Amino acid sequence: MDFELPSDLQAYIEEVDGFIHTSILPLQNSNDNERFFDHRREPSRTQWDNGGLPTREWEKLLSQAREMADRAGFYRFPLPRSYGGQGHPDTNLWMCAIRYHLASSPVYGGGVSLANDLQNEHSVVGNFPDFLMLYHWGSQQQKADFIPARLRGEFRMTFGLTEIHHGSDATHMDTTATPCTLGYSITGNKKWQTGAHSATHMLIFARTSGKTGSPIGITAFIVPRETPGITVQSFEYTLNMPTDHATVLLEDVQVPASAILGPLDNGLAIAQTFTHENRIRQAASSCGAARFCIDRSVAYARERIVFGKPLASNQAIQWPLVEMSTQAEMLRLLILRTATEMDAVQQRCSSGSSGSSGSPRQLAPWVAIEKQLGHKISMCNYCANRLATQAADNAIQVHGGNGYSRHQPFEHIWRHFRRYRITEGSEEVQIRKVAGYMFGYKSTGLEVGAPINSSKQTKL
C-alpha cells in the first residue's frame, strides 16, 4: 500500500497555496481586515446591537474571497464539470486532504483565516451540501431555477430538520404539511436555521403522512423566505459569535406542490445525500485543527523558558502532546483511507459493477456508503471533533495566560469545534452507530474480510 498522497493531489494543494499567498492573504492584510482574525475577531464580526448577527463588512469580505477563489477556479472544485467543478473521481480523498491541509497549516491559523475560516464554513475550496440535494433530488425546473442562482450567490437556503423540541429524533417532528387549495399548508417550527438572516429560501421537512416515529411520511419543501406565515422568532446566541442560527415559526405557510424536493413522504433520504461527505470532510478539518494546536504547543514549549530551562523539558508537558500527536496521525490515516473507500463505492455505483456478493449494485451512492462505510465515517467524525477540542484545550494550558488570551487562536478554535461534537450528528449517536456494526445489529452487506474495492490497491 502507498501511504503518500497522489502526486497530482500534492501538486493541486501547492496550487491552492500559491493562490492563497498571492491573492487571499494580501486581502486579509489590507484595510485593517486583520481585525476579523486577530484578538478583535469576535466584536469585529458581530452586530451586538442587532441580535448578534454577522456584520455586513465581515460577510462582504468572505464573499469577496469566495468570488476571487471562484474566478481562479478553486472554489467549485468538488462540483461536476457541468457546473464548473473538476468532476474528480476521488473527490472525497482530495477534499479531505485539502481540508486537513488548510486547517493544519501554521500559515492559516488552524481555521482562523480568510483562506479557511471554519466558523462560517468558509473556504477557498467550497463545500456544497445544498448543491448535492438540488443536484440529486431536484426536478428539472428546480435545478434550472436554483442551481445557477446558488453558484452566483443569489440562492441561499437554510436546512430545516431540527426543531425546538426535536433534534436527533427527527422522525418525531412536530411540523406538519397538509393538503390545501394551493398545494400544502405547513405549520410547525424549526430551530438552528443557519443563515436565516440572509436566506432566500428554507428547506423545510414536514410530516405529510404516517405515524410519529416513522421515517416514512416526511416530505421536504423548498419554501421562499418571504412566504406569509414564516416568522423568525429569534437568533440564538452561541458559544462562538456572531450567530446566524434562527428559531423559525411556521403558521399556515402555503406552498404549491412544485415546492416539494424529492419524493413525497420520503424526504429524509435527502438529508442522507450529503451527510457522509460533510462528516468525513469535517473530520479532516477537525483533525487538521488538532494538528495545528499540537504543533503550535510543541514550538512554544521549546521556546518558553521557565525556572531556567525550556518548558518542553517537563514530562507533564511532553506526554499529553505525545498522546495527542499519536492520535492525530492515526486518525489522519483513517480519514484518508475511509475517504478513498468512499470514492471507490461511488465509482462502483456509477459504473453499475457488482458487489462482493456478485449481485449488481443498484443502491444510490450515499445509501451504499451508509451501509458499507457509515460506521467508519462515524469513527472518524466523533473522534476528530473530540480531539480538536482536547488539543485546543491543551494548547491553552501549555501557553498559560497567553493561551487563555484572545491574542492566540486556541480559545476560538475550542469554542468553534466544540459545536461539532453535537451538530454533525452528536458523538453519542455516532458511537451508537459504530456499536451497531461492532455487535452485529447492523451489517455492511460485505463478506467478512472482503475489501471495499478489491479491483485496485487502496492509495492515500
Short mmCIF file of C-alpha atoms in Angstrom, two decimals:
data_model
loop_
_atom_site.label_atom_id
_atom_site.label_comp_id
_atom_site.label_asym_id
_atom_site.label_seq_id
_atom_site.Cartn_x
_atom_site.Cartn_y
_atom_site.Cartn_z
CA MET A 1 0.00 0.00 0.00
CA ASP A 2 1.15 3.51 -0.82
CA PHE A 3 0.56 5.87 2.09
CA GLU A 4 1.63 9.01 0.23
CA LEU A 5 -0.90 11.39 -1.24
CA PRO A 6 -1.08 11.03 -5.03
CA SER A 7 1.39 13.34 -6.78
CA ASP A 8 -1.33 15.22 -8.65
CA LEU A 9 -3.15 15.88 -5.37
CA GLN A 10 0.03 17.22 -3.79
CA ALA A 11 0.53 19.46 -6.83
CA TYR A 12 -3.04 20.75 -6.54
CA ILE A 13 -2.56 21.63 -2.87
CA GLU A 14 0.54 23.59 -3.90
CA GLU A 15 -1.58 25.45 -6.47
CA VAL A 16 -4.15 26.30 -3.79
CA ASP A 17 -1.35 27.52 -1.51
CA GLY A 18 0.06 29.68 -4.29
CA PHE A 19 -3.33 31.29 -4.90
CA ILE A 20 -3.84 31.94 -1.19
CA HIS A 21 -0.43 33.56 -0.81
CA THR A 22 -0.74 35.77 -3.88
CA SER A 23 -4.41 36.75 -3.58
CA ILE A 24 -6.18 35.87 -0.32
CA LEU A 25 -3.60 36.70 2.36
CA PRO A 26 -2.85 40.14 0.82
CA LEU A 27 -6.59 40.86 1.02
CA GLN A 28 -6.64 39.72 4.65
CA ASN A 29 -3.71 42.00 5.42
CA SER A 30 -5.24 45.08 3.76
CA ASN A 31 -7.64 47.77 5.04
CA ASP A 32 -7.40 46.51 8.62
CA ASN A 33 -9.16 43.28 7.61
CA GLU A 34 -6.90 41.58 10.12
CA ARG A 35 -9.33 42.76 12.79
CA PHE A 36 -11.59 39.87 11.78
CA PHE A 37 -8.87 37.33 12.62
CA ASP A 38 -6.78 38.70 15.49
CA HIS A 39 -7.81 39.37 19.10
CA ARG A 40 -10.59 41.69 17.85
CA ARG A 41 -12.26 38.99 15.76
CA GLU A 42 -15.45 38.41 17.75
CA PRO A 43 -16.52 42.07 18.18
CA SER A 44 -15.49 42.85 14.59
CA ARG A 45 -17.64 40.03 13.25
CA THR A 46 -20.70 40.62 15.45
CA GLN A 47 -23.53 43.13 15.43
CA TRP A 48 -24.02 43.16 19.19
CA ASP A 49 -26.79 45.77 18.84
CA ASN A 50 -28.67 43.77 16.19
CA GLY A 51 -29.36 40.35 17.62
CA GLY A 52 -25.77 39.17 17.41
CA LEU A 53 -25.90 38.81 13.62
CA PRO A 54 -22.73 38.93 11.50
CA THR A 55 -21.53 42.39 10.49
CA ARG A 56 -22.03 43.33 6.86
CA GLU A 57 -18.33 44.14 6.47
CA TRP A 58 -17.41 40.64 7.65
CA GLU A 59 -19.79 38.89 5.31
CA LYS A 60 -18.77 41.14 2.42
CA LEU A 61 -15.12 40.19 2.96
CA LEU A 62 -15.97 36.46 2.93
CA SER A 63 -17.99 36.93 -0.24
CA GLN A 64 -15.12 38.78 -1.89
CA ALA A 65 -12.72 35.95 -1.06
CA ARG A 66 -15.13 33.33 -2.45
CA GLU A 67 -15.53 35.30 -5.67
CA MET A 68 -11.77 35.51 -6.06
CA ALA A 69 -11.44 31.77 -5.47
CA ASP A 70 -14.23 31.11 -7.97
CA ARG A 71 -12.57 33.20 -10.67
CA ALA A 72 -9.29 31.39 -10.01
CA GLY A 73 -11.03 28.03 -10.49
CA PHE A 74 -10.67 26.62 -6.95
CA TYR A 75 -13.99 27.33 -5.25
CA ARG A 76 -16.12 24.87 -7.25
CA PHE A 77 -13.60 22.03 -7.15
CA PRO A 78 -15.95 19.28 -5.79
CA LEU A 79 -18.78 20.02 -8.25
CA PRO A 80 -19.49 18.18 -11.53
CA ARG A 81 -17.78 19.60 -14.61
CA SER A 82 -21.12 20.75 -15.99
CA TYR A 83 -21.32 23.23 -13.11
CA GLY A 84 -17.76 24.47 -13.23
CA GLY A 85 -16.16 21.85 -11.00
CA GLN A 86 -13.48 19.33 -11.78
CA GLY A 87 -15.66 16.22 -11.53
CA HIS A 88 -12.76 14.38 -9.94
CA PRO A 89 -13.36 10.66 -9.38
CA ASP A 90 -11.59 10.82 -6.00
CA THR A 91 -13.38 13.90 -4.68
CA ASN A 92 -13.69 12.67 -1.09
CA LEU A 93 -9.99 11.91 -0.79
CA TRP A 94 -8.99 15.19 -2.38
CA MET A 95 -11.41 17.25 -0.29
CA CYS A 96 -10.23 15.59 2.93
CA ALA A 97 -6.57 16.15 2.10
CA ILE A 98 -7.23 19.79 1.17
CA ARG A 99 -9.28 20.50 4.27
CA TYR A 100 -6.74 18.84 6.53
CA HIS A 101 -4.01 20.96 4.96
CA LEU A 102 -5.91 24.23 5.26
CA ALA A 103 -6.80 23.56 8.91
CA SER A 104 -3.36 22.31 9.97
CA SER A 105 -1.15 24.81 8.17
CA PRO A 106 0.56 27.26 10.56
CA VAL A 107 0.03 29.98 7.96
CA TYR A 108 -3.76 29.65 8.01
CA GLY A 109 -4.21 29.74 11.78
CA GLY A 110 -5.98 26.46 12.40
CA GLY A 111 -9.10 27.62 10.59
CA VAL A 112 -8.97 31.28 11.57
CA SER A 113 -8.04 32.98 8.31
CA LEU A 114 -9.63 34.37 5.19
CA ALA A 115 -8.44 31.30 3.29
CA ASN A 116 -10.33 28.91 5.53
CA ASP A 117 -12.49 30.29 8.32
CA LEU A 118 -14.31 27.29 9.69
CA GLN A 119 -16.65 29.20 11.98
CA ASN A 120 -18.52 30.23 8.83
CA GLU A 121 -17.98 27.03 6.84
CA HIS A 122 -15.93 29.33 4.59
CA SER A 123 -13.08 28.09 2.42
CA VAL A 124 -11.47 28.97 -0.89
CA VAL A 125 -12.28 25.35 -1.83
CA GLY A 126 -16.01 25.26 -1.24
CA ASN A 127 -18.31 22.68 0.28
CA PHE A 128 -21.79 22.46 -1.26
CA PRO A 129 -24.25 20.29 0.70
CA ASP A 130 -27.22 22.25 -0.61
CA PHE A 131 -26.00 21.75 -4.17
CA LEU A 132 -25.91 17.98 -3.65
CA MET A 133 -29.53 17.94 -2.55
CA LEU A 134 -30.67 20.01 -5.52
CA TYR A 135 -28.49 18.11 -7.98
CA HIS A 136 -29.64 14.64 -6.94
CA TRP A 137 -33.23 15.33 -5.95
CA GLY A 138 -34.41 18.49 -7.71
CA SER A 139 -36.85 18.49 -10.59
CA GLN A 140 -35.58 19.81 -13.91
CA GLN A 141 -37.30 23.12 -13.18
CA GLN A 142 -35.84 23.34 -9.67
CA LYS A 143 -32.35 22.65 -11.00
CA ALA A 144 -32.73 25.29 -13.68
CA ASP A 145 -34.12 27.85 -11.25
CA PHE A 146 -31.93 27.28 -8.22
CA ILE A 147 -28.52 25.77 -9.05
CA PRO A 148 -27.17 28.58 -11.27
CA ALA A 149 -28.53 31.12 -8.77
CA ARG A 150 -26.84 29.21 -5.93
CA LEU A 151 -23.49 29.34 -7.69
CA ARG A 152 -23.91 33.09 -8.25
CA GLY A 153 -24.71 33.57 -4.56
CA GLU A 154 -28.29 34.62 -5.31
CA PHE A 155 -29.97 31.49 -3.87
CA ARG A 156 -29.30 30.75 -0.21
CA MET A 157 -31.20 28.02 1.61
CA THR A 158 -31.43 27.01 5.26
CA PHE A 159 -31.80 23.37 6.29
CA GLY A 160 -34.96 22.84 8.34
CA LEU A 161 -34.84 19.47 10.06
CA THR A 162 -34.11 20.24 13.74
CA GLU A 163 -36.97 21.66 15.80
CA ILE A 164 -37.47 23.33 19.16
CA HIS A 165 -38.41 20.02 20.80
CA HIS A 166 -36.66 17.57 18.45
CA GLY A 167 -33.06 17.16 17.34
CA SER A 168 -31.67 13.70 16.64
CA ASP A 169 -35.20 12.30 16.93
CA ALA A 170 -36.21 13.87 13.61
CA THR A 171 -38.90 11.28 12.90
CA HIS A 172 -40.84 12.70 15.84
CA MET A 173 -41.03 16.19 14.35
CA ASP A 174 -43.93 18.50 15.19
CA THR A 175 -44.06 20.25 11.81
CA THR A 176 -46.83 19.04 9.51
CA ALA A 177 -47.85 19.75 5.92
CA THR A 178 -51.47 19.17 4.93
CA PRO A 179 -53.12 19.48 1.51
CA CYS A 180 -54.76 22.82 0.73
CA THR A 181 -56.09 24.65 -2.33
CA LEU A 182 -52.65 25.98 -3.32
CA GLY A 183 -50.85 22.71 -2.60
CA TYR A 184 -49.73 22.27 1.01
CA SER A 185 -50.08 24.22 4.23
CA ILE A 186 -47.10 23.90 6.59
CA THR A 187 -47.39 24.53 10.33
CA GLY A 188 -44.76 23.96 12.98
CA ASN A 189 -41.32 25.23 13.95
CA LYS A 190 -37.64 24.84 13.18
CA LYS A 191 -34.53 25.67 15.20
CA TRP A 192 -30.86 26.28 14.35
CA GLN A 193 -31.70 27.54 10.87
CA THR A 194 -28.19 28.62 9.94
CA GLY A 195 -28.06 31.55 7.54
CA ALA A 196 -31.69 32.56 8.03
CA HIS A 197 -30.76 36.26 8.18
CA SER A 198 -29.71 36.23 4.52
CA ALA A 199 -31.58 33.19 3.15
CA THR A 200 -33.77 33.45 0.07
CA HIS A 201 -35.35 30.05 0.75
CA MET A 202 -35.75 27.48 3.51
CA LEU A 203 -35.73 23.72 3.07
CA ILE A 204 -38.46 22.63 5.46
CA PHE A 205 -39.05 18.99 6.40
CA ALA A 206 -42.60 18.27 7.49
CA ARG A 207 -44.73 15.22 8.16
CA THR A 208 -47.21 14.65 5.34
CA SER A 209 -48.39 11.18 6.35
CA GLY A 210 -47.61 8.25 8.61
CA LYS A 211 -47.23 7.94 12.34
CA THR A 212 -44.91 9.78 14.69
CA GLY A 213 -41.58 7.98 14.80
CA SER A 214 -41.81 6.58 11.28
CA PRO A 215 -39.18 7.68 8.73
CA ILE A 216 -41.85 7.29 6.04
CA GLY A 217 -44.26 10.16 5.65
CA ILE A 218 -41.82 13.08 5.90
CA THR A 219 -41.50 15.43 2.90
CA ALA A 220 -39.04 18.22 2.08
CA PHE A 221 -40.29 21.57 0.76
CA ILE A 222 -38.31 24.45 -0.75
CA VAL A 223 -40.07 27.46 0.75
CA PRO A 224 -39.31 31.08 -0.25
CA ARG A 225 -38.20 33.02 2.83
CA GLU A 226 -40.82 35.75 2.38
CA THR A 227 -43.78 33.36 2.20
CA PRO A 228 -46.57 34.60 4.52
CA GLY A 229 -46.68 32.70 7.80
CA ILE A 230 -42.91 32.44 8.33
CA THR A 231 -41.66 34.25 11.44
CA VAL A 232 -38.08 34.36 12.64
CA GLN A 233 -38.67 34.26 16.37
CA SER A 234 -35.07 34.73 17.46
CA PHE A 235 -31.42 34.24 16.67
CA GLU A 236 -29.72 32.10 19.29
CA TYR A 237 -26.57 33.46 20.95
CA THR A 238 -23.92 30.75 20.86
CA LEU A 239 -20.55 29.89 22.37
CA ASN A 240 -18.84 31.36 19.31
CA MET A 241 -20.34 34.60 17.98
CA PRO A 242 -21.69 36.00 15.71
CA THR A 243 -24.86 33.98 15.33
CA ASP A 244 -26.92 33.28 12.24
CA HIS A 245 -28.84 30.38 13.79
CA ALA A 246 -32.54 31.18 13.85
CA THR A 247 -35.59 29.74 15.51
CA VAL A 248 -38.40 29.87 12.93
CA LEU A 249 -42.14 29.56 13.43
CA LEU A 250 -44.42 28.44 10.58
CA GLU A 251 -48.16 29.08 10.66
CA ASP A 252 -50.26 28.06 7.63
CA VAL A 253 -47.34 28.58 5.25
CA GLN A 254 -48.88 27.72 1.89
CA VAL A 255 -46.75 26.44 -0.98
CA PRO A 256 -47.56 24.72 -4.30
CA ALA A 257 -46.87 21.02 -4.82
CA SER A 258 -43.98 22.07 -7.08
CA ALA A 259 -42.14 23.17 -3.91
CA ILE A 260 -41.59 19.53 -2.94
CA LEU A 261 -37.95 18.49 -3.25
CA GLY A 262 -37.53 14.80 -3.99
CA PRO A 263 -40.18 12.16 -3.34
CA LEU A 264 -43.35 12.76 -1.41
CA ASP A 265 -43.27 11.06 2.01
CA ASN A 266 -39.61 10.02 1.69
CA GLY A 267 -37.83 13.30 2.29
CA LEU A 268 -35.46 12.05 4.97
CA ALA A 269 -33.47 10.33 2.22
CA ILE A 270 -32.50 13.80 1.01
CA ALA A 271 -30.64 14.55 4.22
CA GLN A 272 -28.59 11.40 3.76
CA THR A 273 -27.32 12.67 0.39
CA PHE A 274 -24.67 14.90 1.92
CA THR A 275 -24.30 13.50 5.46
CA HIS A 276 -21.30 11.33 4.71
CA GLU A 277 -19.41 13.89 2.65
CA ASN A 278 -19.98 16.51 5.33
CA ARG A 279 -18.92 14.24 8.18
CA ILE A 280 -15.71 12.99 6.60
CA ARG A 281 -14.69 16.47 5.47
CA GLN A 282 -15.46 17.89 8.90
CA ALA A 283 -13.37 15.12 10.42
CA ALA A 284 -10.46 16.16 8.19
CA SER A 285 -10.81 19.80 9.27
CA SER A 286 -11.03 18.83 12.94
CA CYS A 287 -8.00 16.57 12.66
CA GLY A 288 -6.12 19.38 10.92
CA ALA A 289 -7.05 21.88 13.63
CA ALA A 290 -5.88 19.41 16.28
CA ARG A 291 -2.55 19.07 14.46
CA PHE A 292 -2.23 22.87 14.33
CA CYS A 293 -2.78 23.15 18.10
CA ILE A 294 -0.32 20.34 18.81
CA ASP A 295 2.42 21.77 16.60
CA ARG A 296 1.99 25.28 18.00
CA SER A 297 2.17 23.90 21.53
CA VAL A 298 5.36 21.96 20.81
CA ALA A 299 7.01 25.02 19.28
CA TYR A 300 6.01 27.24 22.22
CA ALA A 301 7.14 24.70 24.82
CA ARG A 302 10.57 24.54 23.20
CA GLU A 303 10.90 28.34 23.20
CA ARG A 304 9.43 29.15 26.60
CA ILE A 305 11.98 29.24 29.43
CA VAL A 306 10.65 28.56 32.94
CA PHE A 307 12.81 28.14 36.03
CA GLY A 308 15.86 28.44 33.80
CA LYS A 309 15.03 25.66 31.35
CA PRO A 310 12.70 25.06 28.38
CA LEU A 311 9.12 24.30 29.25
CA ALA A 312 9.41 21.32 26.91
CA SER A 313 11.83 19.59 29.28
CA ASN A 314 8.93 18.77 31.61
CA GLN A 315 7.27 15.40 31.08
CA ALA A 316 3.95 16.88 32.18
CA ILE A 317 4.12 18.97 29.02
CA GLN A 318 5.59 16.27 26.77
CA TRP A 319 3.31 13.34 27.49
CA PRO A 320 -0.12 14.85 26.66
CA LEU A 321 1.31 16.22 23.42
CA VAL A 322 2.82 12.86 22.53
CA GLU A 323 -0.53 11.15 23.17
CA MET A 324 -2.46 13.62 21.05
CA SER A 325 0.11 13.67 18.27
CA THR A 326 -0.14 9.88 18.05
CA GLN A 327 -3.93 10.05 17.92
CA ALA A 328 -3.86 12.78 15.27
CA GLU A 329 -1.57 10.82 12.98
CA MET A 330 -3.55 7.59 13.28
CA LEU A 331 -6.77 9.50 12.74
CA ARG A 332 -5.41 11.30 9.67
CA LEU A 333 -4.63 7.98 8.04
CA LEU A 334 -8.04 6.53 8.93
CA ILE A 335 -9.77 9.59 7.45
CA LEU A 336 -7.83 9.37 4.20
CA ARG A 337 -8.37 5.60 3.96
CA THR A 338 -12.10 5.98 4.58
CA ALA A 339 -12.37 8.79 2.04
CA THR A 340 -10.60 6.57 -0.51
CA GLU A 341 -13.07 3.78 0.18
CA MET A 342 -16.00 6.21 -0.20
CA ASP A 343 -14.70 7.19 -3.63
CA ALA A 344 -14.40 3.51 -4.59
CA VAL A 345 -18.02 2.84 -3.59
CA GLN A 346 -19.23 5.87 -5.54
CA GLN A 347 -17.32 4.83 -8.63
CA ARG A 348 -18.66 1.29 -8.40
CA CYS A 349 -22.23 2.55 -8.05
CA SER A 350 -21.76 4.86 -11.02
CA SER A 351 -20.42 2.06 -13.20
CA GLY A 352 -23.08 -0.42 -12.08
CA SER A 353 -20.47 -3.08 -11.28
CA SER A 354 -21.12 -5.95 -8.93
CA GLY A 355 -20.55 -6.01 -5.22
CA SER A 356 -18.71 -8.68 -3.28
CA SER A 357 -21.72 -10.98 -3.41
CA GLY A 358 -21.81 -10.83 -7.20
CA SER A 359 -25.19 -9.09 -7.35
CA PRO A 360 -25.42 -5.75 -9.19
CA ARG A 361 -25.24 -2.67 -7.02
CA GLN A 362 -28.48 -0.76 -7.56
CA LEU A 363 -28.15 1.39 -4.46
CA ALA A 364 -27.67 5.14 -4.66
CA PRO A 365 -24.05 6.02 -3.77
CA TRP A 366 -24.96 7.61 -0.44
CA VAL A 367 -27.08 4.58 0.53
CA ALA A 368 -24.26 2.20 -0.35
CA ILE A 369 -21.77 4.34 1.57
CA GLU A 370 -24.03 4.40 4.62
CA LYS A 371 -24.43 0.63 4.52
CA GLN A 372 -20.77 -0.22 3.93
CA LEU A 373 -18.85 2.68 5.50
CA GLY A 374 -21.22 4.55 7.81
CA HIS A 375 -19.51 3.17 10.90
CA LYS A 376 -16.02 4.17 9.69
CA ILE A 377 -17.19 7.69 8.84
CA SER A 378 -18.69 7.98 12.31
CA MET A 379 -15.43 6.77 13.86
CA CYS A 380 -13.53 9.48 12.01
CA ASN A 381 -16.00 12.23 12.79
CA TYR A 382 -16.67 11.83 16.50
CA CYS A 383 -13.03 11.07 17.25
CA ALA A 384 -11.70 14.03 15.26
CA ASN A 385 -14.15 16.53 16.73
CA ARG A 386 -13.30 15.37 20.24
CA LEU A 387 -9.57 15.51 19.52
CA ALA A 388 -9.80 19.06 18.17
CA THR A 389 -11.33 20.33 21.41
CA GLN A 390 -8.83 18.38 23.52
CA ALA A 391 -5.88 19.72 21.53
CA ALA A 392 -7.17 23.29 21.74
CA ASP A 393 -7.74 22.96 25.48
CA ASN A 394 -4.27 21.55 25.97
CA ALA A 395 -2.79 24.34 23.86
CA ILE A 396 -4.41 26.88 26.15
CA GLN A 397 -2.85 25.10 29.12
CA VAL A 398 0.62 24.89 27.57
CA HIS A 399 0.55 28.56 26.61
CA GLY A 400 -0.67 29.56 30.08
CA GLY A 401 -2.06 33.07 30.35
CA ASN A 402 -1.07 33.73 26.75
CA GLY A 403 -3.16 30.76 25.67
CA TYR A 404 -6.15 31.99 27.63
CA SER A 405 -5.98 35.37 25.92
CA ARG A 406 -7.59 36.09 22.60
CA HIS A 407 -4.22 37.03 21.18
CA GLN A 408 -3.83 33.32 20.50
CA PRO A 409 -6.38 31.42 18.34
CA PHE A 410 -6.89 28.48 20.70
CA GLU A 411 -9.92 29.74 22.59
CA HIS A 412 -11.61 30.46 19.27
CA ILE A 413 -10.73 27.01 17.94
CA TRP A 414 -12.05 25.35 21.10
CA ARG A 415 -15.32 27.30 21.02
CA HIS A 416 -15.89 26.58 17.35
CA PHE A 417 -15.00 22.90 17.21
CA ARG A 418 -16.93 22.14 20.37
CA ARG A 419 -20.12 22.52 18.34
CA TYR A 420 -19.23 19.64 16.04
CA ARG A 421 -19.49 17.16 18.88
CA ILE A 422 -23.21 17.94 18.57
CA THR A 423 -24.09 19.34 15.15
CA GLU A 424 -22.65 16.82 12.68
CA GLY A 425 -24.61 14.10 14.41
CA SER A 426 -23.88 14.03 18.12
CA GLU A 427 -20.96 11.85 19.15
CA GLU A 428 -23.33 9.68 21.17
CA VAL A 429 -25.43 8.95 18.06
CA GLN A 430 -22.31 8.19 16.05
CA ILE A 431 -20.81 5.95 18.72
CA ARG A 432 -24.11 4.09 18.82
CA LYS A 433 -23.86 3.56 15.05
CA VAL A 434 -20.34 2.15 15.38
CA ALA A 435 -21.53 -0.15 18.15
CA GLY A 436 -24.32 -1.40 15.89
CA TYR A 437 -21.77 -2.66 13.39
CA MET A 438 -19.39 -4.00 16.03
CA PHE A 439 -22.02 -6.00 17.89
CA GLY A 440 -23.94 -7.25 14.89
CA TYR A 441 -27.05 -5.10 14.98
CA LYS A 442 -26.12 -3.70 11.58
CA SER A 443 -24.34 -5.24 8.61
CA THR A 444 -22.25 -3.81 5.80
CA GLY A 445 -23.55 -6.47 3.45
CA LEU A 446 -19.98 -7.40 2.56
CA GLU A 447 -18.36 -10.77 3.07
CA VAL A 448 -16.29 -10.98 6.24
CA GLY A 449 -12.82 -9.67 5.50
CA ALA A 450 -13.68 -8.53 1.95
CA PRO A 451 -12.12 -5.20 0.96
CA ILE A 452 -14.37 -2.35 -0.10
CA ASN A 453 -12.78 -2.33 -3.52
CA SER A 454 -10.89 -5.47 -4.50
CA SER A 455 -10.06 -4.26 -8.01
CA LYS A 456 -7.19 -1.99 -7.04
CA GLN A 457 -4.87 -1.17 -4.20
CA THR A 458 -6.00 1.50 -1.79
CA LYS A 459 -3.75 4.52 -2.09
CA LEU A 460 -3.71 7.59 0.09
#
